[in-house]
PDB file of C-alpha atoms in Angstrom:
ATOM      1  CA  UNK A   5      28.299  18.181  -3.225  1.00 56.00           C
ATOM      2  CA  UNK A   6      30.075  17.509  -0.374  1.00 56.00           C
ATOM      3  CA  UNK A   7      26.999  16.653   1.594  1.00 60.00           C
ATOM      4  CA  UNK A   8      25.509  14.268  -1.210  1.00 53.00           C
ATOM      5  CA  UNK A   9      28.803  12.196  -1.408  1.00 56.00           C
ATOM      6  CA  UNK A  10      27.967  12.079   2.220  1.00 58.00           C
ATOM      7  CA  UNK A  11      24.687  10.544   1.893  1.00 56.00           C
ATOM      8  CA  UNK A  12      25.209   8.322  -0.469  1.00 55.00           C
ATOM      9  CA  UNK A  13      28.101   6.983   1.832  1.00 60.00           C
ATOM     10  CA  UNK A  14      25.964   6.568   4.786  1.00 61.00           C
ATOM     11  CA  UNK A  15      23.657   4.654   2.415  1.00 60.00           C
ATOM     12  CA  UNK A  16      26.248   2.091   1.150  1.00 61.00           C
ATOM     13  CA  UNK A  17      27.734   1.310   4.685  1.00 66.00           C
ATOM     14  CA  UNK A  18      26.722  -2.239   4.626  1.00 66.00           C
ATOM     15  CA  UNK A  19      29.016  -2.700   7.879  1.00 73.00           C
ATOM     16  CA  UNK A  20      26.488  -0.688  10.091  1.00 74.00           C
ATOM     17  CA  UNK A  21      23.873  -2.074   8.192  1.00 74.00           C
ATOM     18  CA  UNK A  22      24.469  -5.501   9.070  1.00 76.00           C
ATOM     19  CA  UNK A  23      25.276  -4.757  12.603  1.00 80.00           C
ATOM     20  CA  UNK A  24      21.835  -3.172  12.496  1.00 77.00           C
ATOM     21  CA  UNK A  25      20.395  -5.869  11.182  1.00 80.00           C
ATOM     22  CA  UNK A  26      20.609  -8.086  14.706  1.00 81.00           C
ATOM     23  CA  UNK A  27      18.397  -5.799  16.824  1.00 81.00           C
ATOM     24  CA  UNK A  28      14.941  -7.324  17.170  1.00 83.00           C
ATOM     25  CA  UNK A  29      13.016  -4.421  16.474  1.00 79.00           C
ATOM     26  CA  UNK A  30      15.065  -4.449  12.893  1.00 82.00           C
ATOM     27  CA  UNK A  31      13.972  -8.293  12.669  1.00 85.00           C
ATOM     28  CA  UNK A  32      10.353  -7.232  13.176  1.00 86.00           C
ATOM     29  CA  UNK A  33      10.034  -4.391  11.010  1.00 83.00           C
ATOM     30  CA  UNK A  34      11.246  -6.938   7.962  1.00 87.00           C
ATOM     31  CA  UNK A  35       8.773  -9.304   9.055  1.00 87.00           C
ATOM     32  CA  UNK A  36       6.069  -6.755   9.084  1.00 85.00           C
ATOM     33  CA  UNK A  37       7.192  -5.443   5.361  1.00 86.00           C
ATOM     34  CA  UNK A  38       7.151  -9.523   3.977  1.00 89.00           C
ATOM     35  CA  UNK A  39       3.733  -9.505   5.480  1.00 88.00           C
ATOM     36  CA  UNK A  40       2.428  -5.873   3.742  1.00 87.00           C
ATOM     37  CA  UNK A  41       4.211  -6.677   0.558  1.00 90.00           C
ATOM     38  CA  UNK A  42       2.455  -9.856   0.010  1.00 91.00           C
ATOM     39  CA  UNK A  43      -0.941  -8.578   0.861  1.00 91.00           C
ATOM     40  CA  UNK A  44      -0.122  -5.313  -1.121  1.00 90.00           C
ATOM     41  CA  UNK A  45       1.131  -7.174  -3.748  1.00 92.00           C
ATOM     42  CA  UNK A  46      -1.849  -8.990  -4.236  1.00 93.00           C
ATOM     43  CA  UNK A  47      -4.529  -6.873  -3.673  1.00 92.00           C
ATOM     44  CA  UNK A  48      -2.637  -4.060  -5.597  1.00 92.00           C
ATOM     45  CA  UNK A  49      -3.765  -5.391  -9.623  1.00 93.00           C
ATOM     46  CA  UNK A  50      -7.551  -5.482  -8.469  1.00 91.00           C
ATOM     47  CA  UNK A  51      -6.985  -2.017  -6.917  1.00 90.00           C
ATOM     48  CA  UNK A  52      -5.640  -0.782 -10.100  1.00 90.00           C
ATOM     49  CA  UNK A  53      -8.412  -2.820 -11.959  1.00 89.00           C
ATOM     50  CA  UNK A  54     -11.158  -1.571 -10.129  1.00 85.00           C
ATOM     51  CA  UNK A  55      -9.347   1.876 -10.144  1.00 82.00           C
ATOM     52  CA  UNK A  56      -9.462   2.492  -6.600  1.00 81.00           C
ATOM     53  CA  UNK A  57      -6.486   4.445  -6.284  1.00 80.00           C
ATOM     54  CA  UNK A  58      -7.901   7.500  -4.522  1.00 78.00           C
ATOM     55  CA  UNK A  59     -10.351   5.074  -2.572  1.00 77.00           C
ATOM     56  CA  UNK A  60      -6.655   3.734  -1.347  1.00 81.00           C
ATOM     57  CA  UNK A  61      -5.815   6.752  -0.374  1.00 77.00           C
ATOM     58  CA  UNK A  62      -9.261   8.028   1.496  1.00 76.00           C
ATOM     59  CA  UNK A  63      -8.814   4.604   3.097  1.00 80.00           C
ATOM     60  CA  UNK A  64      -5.117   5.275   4.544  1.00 79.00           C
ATOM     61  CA  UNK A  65      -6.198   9.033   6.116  1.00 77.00           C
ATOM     62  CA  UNK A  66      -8.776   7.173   7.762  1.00 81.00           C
ATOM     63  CA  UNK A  67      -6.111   4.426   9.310  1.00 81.00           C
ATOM     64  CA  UNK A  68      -4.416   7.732  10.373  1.00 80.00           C
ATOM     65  CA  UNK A  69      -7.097   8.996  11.864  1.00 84.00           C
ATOM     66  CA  UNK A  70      -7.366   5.581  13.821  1.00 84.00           C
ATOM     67  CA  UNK A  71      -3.796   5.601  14.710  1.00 80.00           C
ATOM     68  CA  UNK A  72      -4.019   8.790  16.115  1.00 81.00           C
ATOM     69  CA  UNK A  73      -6.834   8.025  18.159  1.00 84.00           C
ATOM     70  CA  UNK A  74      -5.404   5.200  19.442  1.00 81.00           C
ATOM     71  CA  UNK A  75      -2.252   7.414  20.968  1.00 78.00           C
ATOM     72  CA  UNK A  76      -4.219   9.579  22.293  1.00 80.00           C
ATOM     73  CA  UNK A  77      -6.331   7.062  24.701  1.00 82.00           C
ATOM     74  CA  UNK A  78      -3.167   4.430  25.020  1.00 76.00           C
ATOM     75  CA  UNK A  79      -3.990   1.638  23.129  1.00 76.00           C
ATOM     76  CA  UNK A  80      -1.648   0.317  20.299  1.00 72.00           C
ATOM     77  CA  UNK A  81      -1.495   2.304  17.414  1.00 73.00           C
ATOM     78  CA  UNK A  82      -1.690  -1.015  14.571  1.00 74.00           C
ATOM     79  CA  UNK A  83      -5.450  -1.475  16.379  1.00 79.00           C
ATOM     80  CA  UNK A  84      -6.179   2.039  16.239  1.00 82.00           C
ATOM     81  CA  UNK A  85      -4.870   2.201  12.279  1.00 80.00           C
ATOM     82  CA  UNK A  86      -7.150  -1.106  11.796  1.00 81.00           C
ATOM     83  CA  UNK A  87      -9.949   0.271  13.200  1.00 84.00           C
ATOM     84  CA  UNK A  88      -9.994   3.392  11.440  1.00 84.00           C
ATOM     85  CA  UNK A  89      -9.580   2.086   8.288  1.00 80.00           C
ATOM     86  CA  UNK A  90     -12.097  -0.780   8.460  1.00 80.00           C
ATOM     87  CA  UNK A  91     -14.101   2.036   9.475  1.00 81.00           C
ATOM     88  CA  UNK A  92     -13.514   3.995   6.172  1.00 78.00           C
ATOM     89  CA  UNK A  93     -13.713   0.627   4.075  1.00 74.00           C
ATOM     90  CA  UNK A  94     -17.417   0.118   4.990  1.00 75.00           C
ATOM     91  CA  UNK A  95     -17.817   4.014   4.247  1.00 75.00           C
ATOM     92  CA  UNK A  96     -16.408   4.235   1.294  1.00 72.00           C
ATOM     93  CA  UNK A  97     -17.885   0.499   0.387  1.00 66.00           C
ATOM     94  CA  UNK A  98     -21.555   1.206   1.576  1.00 68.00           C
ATOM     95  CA  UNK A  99     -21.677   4.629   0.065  1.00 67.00           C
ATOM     96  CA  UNK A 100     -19.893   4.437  -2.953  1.00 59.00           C
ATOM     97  CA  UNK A 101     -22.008   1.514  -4.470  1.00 58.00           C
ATOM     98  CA  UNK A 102     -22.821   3.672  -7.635  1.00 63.00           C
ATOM     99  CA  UNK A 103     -19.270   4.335  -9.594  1.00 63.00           C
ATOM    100  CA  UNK A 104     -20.620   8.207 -10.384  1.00 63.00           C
ATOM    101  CA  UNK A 105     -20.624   9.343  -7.283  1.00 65.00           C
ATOM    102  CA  UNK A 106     -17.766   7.242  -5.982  1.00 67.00           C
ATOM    103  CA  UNK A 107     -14.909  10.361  -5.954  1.00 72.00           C
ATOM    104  CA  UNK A 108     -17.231  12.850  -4.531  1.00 77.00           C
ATOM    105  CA  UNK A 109     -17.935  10.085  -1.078  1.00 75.00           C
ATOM    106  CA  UNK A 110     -13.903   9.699  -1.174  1.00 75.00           C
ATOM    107  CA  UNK A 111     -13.397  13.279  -1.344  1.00 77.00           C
ATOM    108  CA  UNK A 112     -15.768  13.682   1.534  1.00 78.00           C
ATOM    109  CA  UNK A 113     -14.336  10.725   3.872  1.00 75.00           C
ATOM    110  CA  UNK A 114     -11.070  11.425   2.965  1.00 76.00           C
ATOM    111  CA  UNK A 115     -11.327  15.423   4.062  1.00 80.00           C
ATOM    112  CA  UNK A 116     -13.042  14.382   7.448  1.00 81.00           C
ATOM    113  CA  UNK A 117     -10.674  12.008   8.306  1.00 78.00           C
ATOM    114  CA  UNK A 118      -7.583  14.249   7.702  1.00 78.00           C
ATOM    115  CA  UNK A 119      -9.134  16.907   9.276  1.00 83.00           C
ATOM    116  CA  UNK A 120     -10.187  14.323  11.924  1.00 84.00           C
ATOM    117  CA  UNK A 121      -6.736  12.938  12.137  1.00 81.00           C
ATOM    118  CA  UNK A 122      -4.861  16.836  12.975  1.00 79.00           C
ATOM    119  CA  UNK A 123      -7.527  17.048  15.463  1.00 84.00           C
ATOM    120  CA  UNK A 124      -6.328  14.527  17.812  1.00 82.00           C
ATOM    121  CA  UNK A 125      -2.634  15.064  17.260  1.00 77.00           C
ATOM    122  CA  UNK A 126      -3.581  18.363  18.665  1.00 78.00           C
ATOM    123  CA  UNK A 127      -5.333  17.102  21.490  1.00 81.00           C
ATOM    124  CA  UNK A 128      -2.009  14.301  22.397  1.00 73.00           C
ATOM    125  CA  UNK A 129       0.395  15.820  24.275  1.00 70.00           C
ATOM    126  CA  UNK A 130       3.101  14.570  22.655  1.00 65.00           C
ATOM    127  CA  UNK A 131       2.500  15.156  18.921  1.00 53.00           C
ATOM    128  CA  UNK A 132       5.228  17.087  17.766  1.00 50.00           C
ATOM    129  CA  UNK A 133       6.896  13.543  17.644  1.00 54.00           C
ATOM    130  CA  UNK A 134       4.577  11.227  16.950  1.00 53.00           C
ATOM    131  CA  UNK A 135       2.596  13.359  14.312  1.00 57.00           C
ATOM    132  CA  UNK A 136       5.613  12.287  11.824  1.00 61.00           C
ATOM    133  CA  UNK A 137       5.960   9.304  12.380  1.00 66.00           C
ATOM    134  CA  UNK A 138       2.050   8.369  11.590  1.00 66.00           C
ATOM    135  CA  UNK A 139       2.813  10.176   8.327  1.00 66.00           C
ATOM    136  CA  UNK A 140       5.596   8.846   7.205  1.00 65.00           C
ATOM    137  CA  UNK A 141       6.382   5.734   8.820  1.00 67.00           C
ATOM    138  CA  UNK A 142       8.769   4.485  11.971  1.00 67.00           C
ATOM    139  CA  UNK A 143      10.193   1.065  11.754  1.00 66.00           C
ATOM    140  CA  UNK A 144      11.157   1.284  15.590  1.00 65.00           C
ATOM    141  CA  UNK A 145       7.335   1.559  16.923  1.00 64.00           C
ATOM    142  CA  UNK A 146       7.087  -2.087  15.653  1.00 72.00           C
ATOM    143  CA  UNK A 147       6.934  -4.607  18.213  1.00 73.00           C
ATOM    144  CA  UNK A 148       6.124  -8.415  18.206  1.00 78.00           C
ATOM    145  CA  UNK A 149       2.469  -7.783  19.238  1.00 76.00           C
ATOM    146  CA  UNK A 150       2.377  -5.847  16.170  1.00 74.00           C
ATOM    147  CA  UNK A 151       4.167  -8.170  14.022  1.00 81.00           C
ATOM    148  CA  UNK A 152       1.477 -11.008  15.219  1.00 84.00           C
ATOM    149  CA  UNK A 153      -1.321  -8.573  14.918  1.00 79.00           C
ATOM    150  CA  UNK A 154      -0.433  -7.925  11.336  1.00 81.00           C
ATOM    151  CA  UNK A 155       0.600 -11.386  10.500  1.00 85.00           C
ATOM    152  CA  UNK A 156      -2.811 -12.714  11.110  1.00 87.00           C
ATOM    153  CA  UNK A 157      -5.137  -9.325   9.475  1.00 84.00           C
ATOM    154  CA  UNK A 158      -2.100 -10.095   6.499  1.00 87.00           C
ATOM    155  CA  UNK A 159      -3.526 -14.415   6.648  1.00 91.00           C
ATOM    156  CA  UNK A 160      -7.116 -13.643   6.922  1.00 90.00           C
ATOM    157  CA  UNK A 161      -6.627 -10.819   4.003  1.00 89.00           C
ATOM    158  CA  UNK A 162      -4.958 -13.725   1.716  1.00 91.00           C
ATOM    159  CA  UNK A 163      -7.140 -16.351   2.713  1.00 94.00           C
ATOM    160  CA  UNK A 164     -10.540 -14.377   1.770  1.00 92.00           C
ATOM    161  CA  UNK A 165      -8.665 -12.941  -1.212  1.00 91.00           C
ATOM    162  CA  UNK A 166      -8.274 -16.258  -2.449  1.00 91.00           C
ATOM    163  CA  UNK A 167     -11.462 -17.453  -2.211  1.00 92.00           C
ATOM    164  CA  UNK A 168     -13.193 -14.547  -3.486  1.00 89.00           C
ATOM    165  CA  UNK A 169     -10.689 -14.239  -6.316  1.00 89.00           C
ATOM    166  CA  UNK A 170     -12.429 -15.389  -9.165  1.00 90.00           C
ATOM    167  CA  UNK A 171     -15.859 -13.580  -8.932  1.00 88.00           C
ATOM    168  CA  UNK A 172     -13.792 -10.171  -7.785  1.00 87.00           C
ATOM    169  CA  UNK A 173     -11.582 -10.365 -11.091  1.00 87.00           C
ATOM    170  CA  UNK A 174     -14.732 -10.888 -12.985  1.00 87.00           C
ATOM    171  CA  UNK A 175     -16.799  -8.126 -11.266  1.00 83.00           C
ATOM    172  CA  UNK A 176     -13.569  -5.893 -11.659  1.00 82.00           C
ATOM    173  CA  UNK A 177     -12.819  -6.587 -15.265  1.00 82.00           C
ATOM    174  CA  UNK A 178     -16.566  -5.430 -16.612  1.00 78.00           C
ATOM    175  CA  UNK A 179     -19.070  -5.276 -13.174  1.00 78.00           C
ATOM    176  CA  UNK A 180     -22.018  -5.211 -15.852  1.00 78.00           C
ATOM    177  CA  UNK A 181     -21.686  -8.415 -17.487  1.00 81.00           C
ATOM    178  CA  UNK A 182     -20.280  -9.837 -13.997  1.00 80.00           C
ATOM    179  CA  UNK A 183     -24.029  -8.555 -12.381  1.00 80.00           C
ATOM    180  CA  UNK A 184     -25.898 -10.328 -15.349  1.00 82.00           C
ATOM    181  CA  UNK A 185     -23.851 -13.214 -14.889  1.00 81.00           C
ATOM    182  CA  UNK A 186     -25.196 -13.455 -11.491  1.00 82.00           C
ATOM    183  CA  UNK A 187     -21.978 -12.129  -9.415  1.00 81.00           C
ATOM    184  CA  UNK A 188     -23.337 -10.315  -6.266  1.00 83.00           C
ATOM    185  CA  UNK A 189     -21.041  -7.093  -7.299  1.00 78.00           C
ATOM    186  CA  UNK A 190     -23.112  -5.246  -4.509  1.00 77.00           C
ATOM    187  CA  UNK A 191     -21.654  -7.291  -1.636  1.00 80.00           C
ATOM    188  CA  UNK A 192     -18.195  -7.868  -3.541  1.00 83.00           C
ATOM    189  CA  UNK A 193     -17.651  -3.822  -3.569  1.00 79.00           C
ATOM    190  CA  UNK A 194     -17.527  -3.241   0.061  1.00 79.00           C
ATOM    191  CA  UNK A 195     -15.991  -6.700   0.803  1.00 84.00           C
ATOM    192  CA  UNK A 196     -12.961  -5.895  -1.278  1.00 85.00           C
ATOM    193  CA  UNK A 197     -13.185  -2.095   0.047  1.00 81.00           C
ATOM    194  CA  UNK A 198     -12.971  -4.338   3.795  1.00 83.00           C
ATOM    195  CA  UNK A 199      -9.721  -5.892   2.607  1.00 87.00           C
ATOM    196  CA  UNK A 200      -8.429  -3.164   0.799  1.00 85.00           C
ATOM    197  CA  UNK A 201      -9.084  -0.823   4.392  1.00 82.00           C
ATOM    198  CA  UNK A 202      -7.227  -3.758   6.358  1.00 84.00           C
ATOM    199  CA  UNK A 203      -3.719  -3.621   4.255  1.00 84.00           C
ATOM    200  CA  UNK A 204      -3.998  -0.048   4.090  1.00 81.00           C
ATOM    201  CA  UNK A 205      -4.035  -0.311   7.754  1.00 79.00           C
ATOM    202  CA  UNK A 206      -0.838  -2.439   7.437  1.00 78.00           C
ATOM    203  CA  UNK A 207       1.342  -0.141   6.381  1.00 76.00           C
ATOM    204  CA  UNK A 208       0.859   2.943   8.552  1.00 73.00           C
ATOM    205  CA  UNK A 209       3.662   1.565  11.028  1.00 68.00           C
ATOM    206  CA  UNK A 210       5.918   0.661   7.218  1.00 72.00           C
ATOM    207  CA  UNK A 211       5.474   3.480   5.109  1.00 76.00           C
ATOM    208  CA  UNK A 212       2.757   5.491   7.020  1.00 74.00           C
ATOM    209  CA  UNK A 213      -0.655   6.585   6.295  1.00 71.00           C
ATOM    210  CA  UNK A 214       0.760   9.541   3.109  1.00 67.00           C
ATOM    211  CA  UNK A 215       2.824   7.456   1.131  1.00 73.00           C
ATOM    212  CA  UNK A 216       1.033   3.739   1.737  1.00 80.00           C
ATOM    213  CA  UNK A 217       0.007   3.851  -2.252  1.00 79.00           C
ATOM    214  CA  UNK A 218       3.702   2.938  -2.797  1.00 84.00           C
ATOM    215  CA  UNK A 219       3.054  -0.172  -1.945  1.00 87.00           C
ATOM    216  CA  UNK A 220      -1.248  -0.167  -2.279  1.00 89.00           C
ATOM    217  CA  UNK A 221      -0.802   1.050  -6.352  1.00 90.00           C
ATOM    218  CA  UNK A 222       2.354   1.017  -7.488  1.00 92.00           C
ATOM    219  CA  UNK A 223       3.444  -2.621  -8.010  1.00 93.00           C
ATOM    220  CA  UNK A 224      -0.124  -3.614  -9.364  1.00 93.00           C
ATOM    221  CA  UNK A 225       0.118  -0.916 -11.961  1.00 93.00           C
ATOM    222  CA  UNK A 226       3.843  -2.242 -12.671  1.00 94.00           C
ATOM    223  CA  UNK A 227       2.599  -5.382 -13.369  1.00 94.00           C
ATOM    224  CA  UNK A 228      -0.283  -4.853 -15.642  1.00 92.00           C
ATOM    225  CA  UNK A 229       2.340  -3.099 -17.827  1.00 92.00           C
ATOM    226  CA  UNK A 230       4.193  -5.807 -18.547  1.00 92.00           C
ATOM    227  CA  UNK A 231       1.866  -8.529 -18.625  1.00 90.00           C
ATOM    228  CA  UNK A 232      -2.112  -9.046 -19.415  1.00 87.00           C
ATOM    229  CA  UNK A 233      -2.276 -12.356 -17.290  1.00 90.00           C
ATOM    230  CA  UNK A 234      -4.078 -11.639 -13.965  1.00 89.00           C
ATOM    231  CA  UNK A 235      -1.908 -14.426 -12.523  1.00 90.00           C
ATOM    232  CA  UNK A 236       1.122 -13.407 -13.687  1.00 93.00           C
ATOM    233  CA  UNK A 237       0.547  -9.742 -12.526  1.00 93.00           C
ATOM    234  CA  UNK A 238      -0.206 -10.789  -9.165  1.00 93.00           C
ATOM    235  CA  UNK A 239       2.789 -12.547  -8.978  1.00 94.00           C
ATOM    236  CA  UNK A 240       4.691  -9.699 -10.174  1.00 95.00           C
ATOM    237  CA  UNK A 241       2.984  -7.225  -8.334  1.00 95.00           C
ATOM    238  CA  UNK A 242       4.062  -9.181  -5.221  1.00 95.00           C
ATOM    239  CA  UNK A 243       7.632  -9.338  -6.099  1.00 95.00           C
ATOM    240  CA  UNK A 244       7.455  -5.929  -6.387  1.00 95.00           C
ATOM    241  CA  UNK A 245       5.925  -5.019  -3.336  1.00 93.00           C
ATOM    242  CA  UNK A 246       8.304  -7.206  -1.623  1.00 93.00           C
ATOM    243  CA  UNK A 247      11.390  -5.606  -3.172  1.00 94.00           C
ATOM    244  CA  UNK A 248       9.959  -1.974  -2.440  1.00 92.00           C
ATOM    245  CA  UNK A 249       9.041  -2.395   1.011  1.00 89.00           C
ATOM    246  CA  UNK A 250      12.256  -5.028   2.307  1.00 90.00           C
ATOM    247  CA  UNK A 251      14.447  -2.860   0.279  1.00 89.00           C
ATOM    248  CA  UNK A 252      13.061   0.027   1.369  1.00 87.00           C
ATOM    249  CA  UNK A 253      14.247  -0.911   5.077  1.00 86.00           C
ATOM    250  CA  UNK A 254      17.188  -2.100   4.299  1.00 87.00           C
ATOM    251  CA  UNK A 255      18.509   1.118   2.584  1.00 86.00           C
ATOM    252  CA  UNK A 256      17.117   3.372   5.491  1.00 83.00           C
ATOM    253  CA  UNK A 257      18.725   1.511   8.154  1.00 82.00           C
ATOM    254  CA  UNK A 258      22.462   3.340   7.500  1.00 76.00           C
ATOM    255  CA  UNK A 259      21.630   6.566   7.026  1.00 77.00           C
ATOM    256  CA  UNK A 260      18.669   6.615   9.566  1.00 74.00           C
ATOM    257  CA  UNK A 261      16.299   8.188   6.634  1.00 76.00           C
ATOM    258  CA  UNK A 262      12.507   7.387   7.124  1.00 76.00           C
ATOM    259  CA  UNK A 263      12.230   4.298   5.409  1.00 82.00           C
ATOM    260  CA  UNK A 264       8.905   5.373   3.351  1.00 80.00           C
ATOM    261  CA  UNK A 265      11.524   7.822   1.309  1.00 82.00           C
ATOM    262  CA  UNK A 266      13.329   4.543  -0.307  1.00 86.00           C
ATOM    263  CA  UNK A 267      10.072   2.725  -0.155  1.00 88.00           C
ATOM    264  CA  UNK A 268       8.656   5.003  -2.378  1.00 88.00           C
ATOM    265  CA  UNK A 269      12.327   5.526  -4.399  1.00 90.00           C
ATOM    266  CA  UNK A 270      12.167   1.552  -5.043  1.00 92.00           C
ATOM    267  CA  UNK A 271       8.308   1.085  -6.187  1.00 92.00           C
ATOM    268  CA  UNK A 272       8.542   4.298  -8.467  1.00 93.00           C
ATOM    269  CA  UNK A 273      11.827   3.035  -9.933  1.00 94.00           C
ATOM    270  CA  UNK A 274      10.393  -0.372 -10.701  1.00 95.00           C
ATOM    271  CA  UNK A 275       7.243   1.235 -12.189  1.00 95.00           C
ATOM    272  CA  UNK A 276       9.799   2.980 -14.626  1.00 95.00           C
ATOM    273  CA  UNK A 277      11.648   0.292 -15.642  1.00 94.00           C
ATOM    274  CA  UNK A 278       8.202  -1.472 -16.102  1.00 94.00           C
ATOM    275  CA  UNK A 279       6.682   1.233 -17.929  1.00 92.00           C
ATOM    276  CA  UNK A 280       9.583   0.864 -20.808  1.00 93.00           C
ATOM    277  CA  UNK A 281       9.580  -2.517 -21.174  1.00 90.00           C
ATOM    278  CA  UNK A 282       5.786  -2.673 -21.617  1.00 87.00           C
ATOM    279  CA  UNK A 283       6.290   0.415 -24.393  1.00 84.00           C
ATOM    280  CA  UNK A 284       9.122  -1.551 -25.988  1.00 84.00           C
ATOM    281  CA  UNK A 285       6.802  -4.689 -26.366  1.00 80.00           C
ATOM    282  CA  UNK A 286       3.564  -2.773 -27.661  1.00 72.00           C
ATOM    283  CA  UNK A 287       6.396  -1.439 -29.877  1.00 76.00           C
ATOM    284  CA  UNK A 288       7.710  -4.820 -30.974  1.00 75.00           C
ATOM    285  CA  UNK A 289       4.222  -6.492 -31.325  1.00 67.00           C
ATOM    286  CA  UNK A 290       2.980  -3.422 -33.304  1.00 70.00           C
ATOM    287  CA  UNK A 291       5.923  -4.024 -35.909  1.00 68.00           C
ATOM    288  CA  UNK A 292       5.558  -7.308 -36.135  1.00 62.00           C
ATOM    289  CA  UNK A 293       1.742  -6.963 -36.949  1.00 60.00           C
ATOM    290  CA  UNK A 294       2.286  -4.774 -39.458  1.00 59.00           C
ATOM    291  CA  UNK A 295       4.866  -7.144 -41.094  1.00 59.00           C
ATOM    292  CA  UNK A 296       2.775 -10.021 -41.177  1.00 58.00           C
ATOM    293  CA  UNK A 297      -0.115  -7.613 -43.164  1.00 56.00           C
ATOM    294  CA  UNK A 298       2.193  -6.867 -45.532  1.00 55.00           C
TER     295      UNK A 298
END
């Protein structure tokens, strides 16, 4: 007991929190979270759509893979984590065209580039320490060559998004009817799979390559509970991204906890409150159905 009052203490010290706050690499970690909860926060209701959930994940152990391989030979670990999982994006894009065989090819990628990933934290000298950190995210290892980095992958992310938009929502909603319509749903798939393997890549530094579906998942599926507008789910989603991966930070910085543990805290607890408030509005719009047939 003793140690949880503890704890929660060292969480709620706002005074070392704020004196926290003014060290640059502080500054540049919350930069780099507004940057990967926008792009997660859009992206996020077309993953869910398009249920690429485990495809998010096969996508981060790949950006793990890259990071890893980047440490190894010296080069910075956001270009290694970019590389890697714009290297799994056009895998699991090119490969996975047909949606039956689309969990076996993420199986497969995914269990290469794990096995991949341990590989070459084996091979690096100093693993012991950086082998946690790749999993679970280190907002120190941020600098402002990473912050610019990921500011402009974050930009070009949005701005393709955006104009890709429309025909993605349409090819996500029913891919069918979007085909006969005339919507090239082969190129879209490993387009989106591009962008999707780009903000996964985003938050290996954040929340690191295990837990990046916090931020890749959650908030999309928290939105579509609530609401069935794609625009205001995407707004949502964002907000909730944002809120999950800011807050996340700012509750690790006191008690020195990896910040992917609150990350993931926040996001689930949002999803929650989401999840109820969707089920009391079925609930209400059910009753008041019924009423109006009687």
């Amino acid at each position: 007991m003793n140690r949880l009052l503890d704890a929660l203490s060292r969480i709620f010290d706002f005074g070392l929190t704020g004196e926290l706050l003014g060290y640059p690499f502080v500054q540049q970690a919350l930069l780099a979270a507004a940057a990967l909860g926008l792009v997660s926060g859009v992206l996020a209701p077309l993953v869910v759509t398009r249920k690429m959930s485990f495809a998010v994940h096969g996508t981060a152990e790949l950006a793990f893979t890259g990071a890893a391989a980047a440490l190894l030979i010296g080069v910075g670990v956001t270009v290694g984590a970019l590389t890697g999982a714009v290297v799994a994006a056009l895998l699991l894009g090119l490969l996975g065209q047909r949606e039956t065989e689309r969990d076996s090819v993420i199986g497969a990628v995914l269990s290469f580039g794990l096995g991949l990933g341990v590989l070459l934290l084996w091979m690096n000298p100093e693993r012991a320490s950086n082998k946690f950190t790749l999993l679970v995210g280190q907002i120190v290892g941020v600098s402002s060559a990473d912050v610019t980095l990921l500011g402009v992958a974050a930009l070009v992310v949005l701005l393709v998004t955006a104009l890709l938009y429309r025909p993605l929502l349409f090819a996500s909603v029913d891919s069918e009817v979007a085909a006969a319509r005339g919507v090239p749903t082969g190129l879209l798939t490993p387009v989106f799979a591009l962008l999707v393997g780009i903000a996964t890549a985003l938050g290996v530094h954040v929340v690191g390559a295990l837990l990046v579906m916090a931020l890749m998942v959650t908030p999309g599926a928290a939105a579509m509970r609530v609401t069935a507008s794609p625009v205001k789910a995407t707004l949502l989603s964002v907000v909730f991204a944002e809120v999950a991966a800011v807050g996340g930070i700012l509750l690790s910085l006191a008690p020195g906890v990896p910040v992917s543990a609150f990350v993931t805290a926040v996001s689930f607890g949002i999803y929650l409150v989401c999840r109820v408030v969707g089920g009391l509005r079925v609930n209400r719009l059910t009753r008041g159905s019924s009423a109006a047939a009687v």
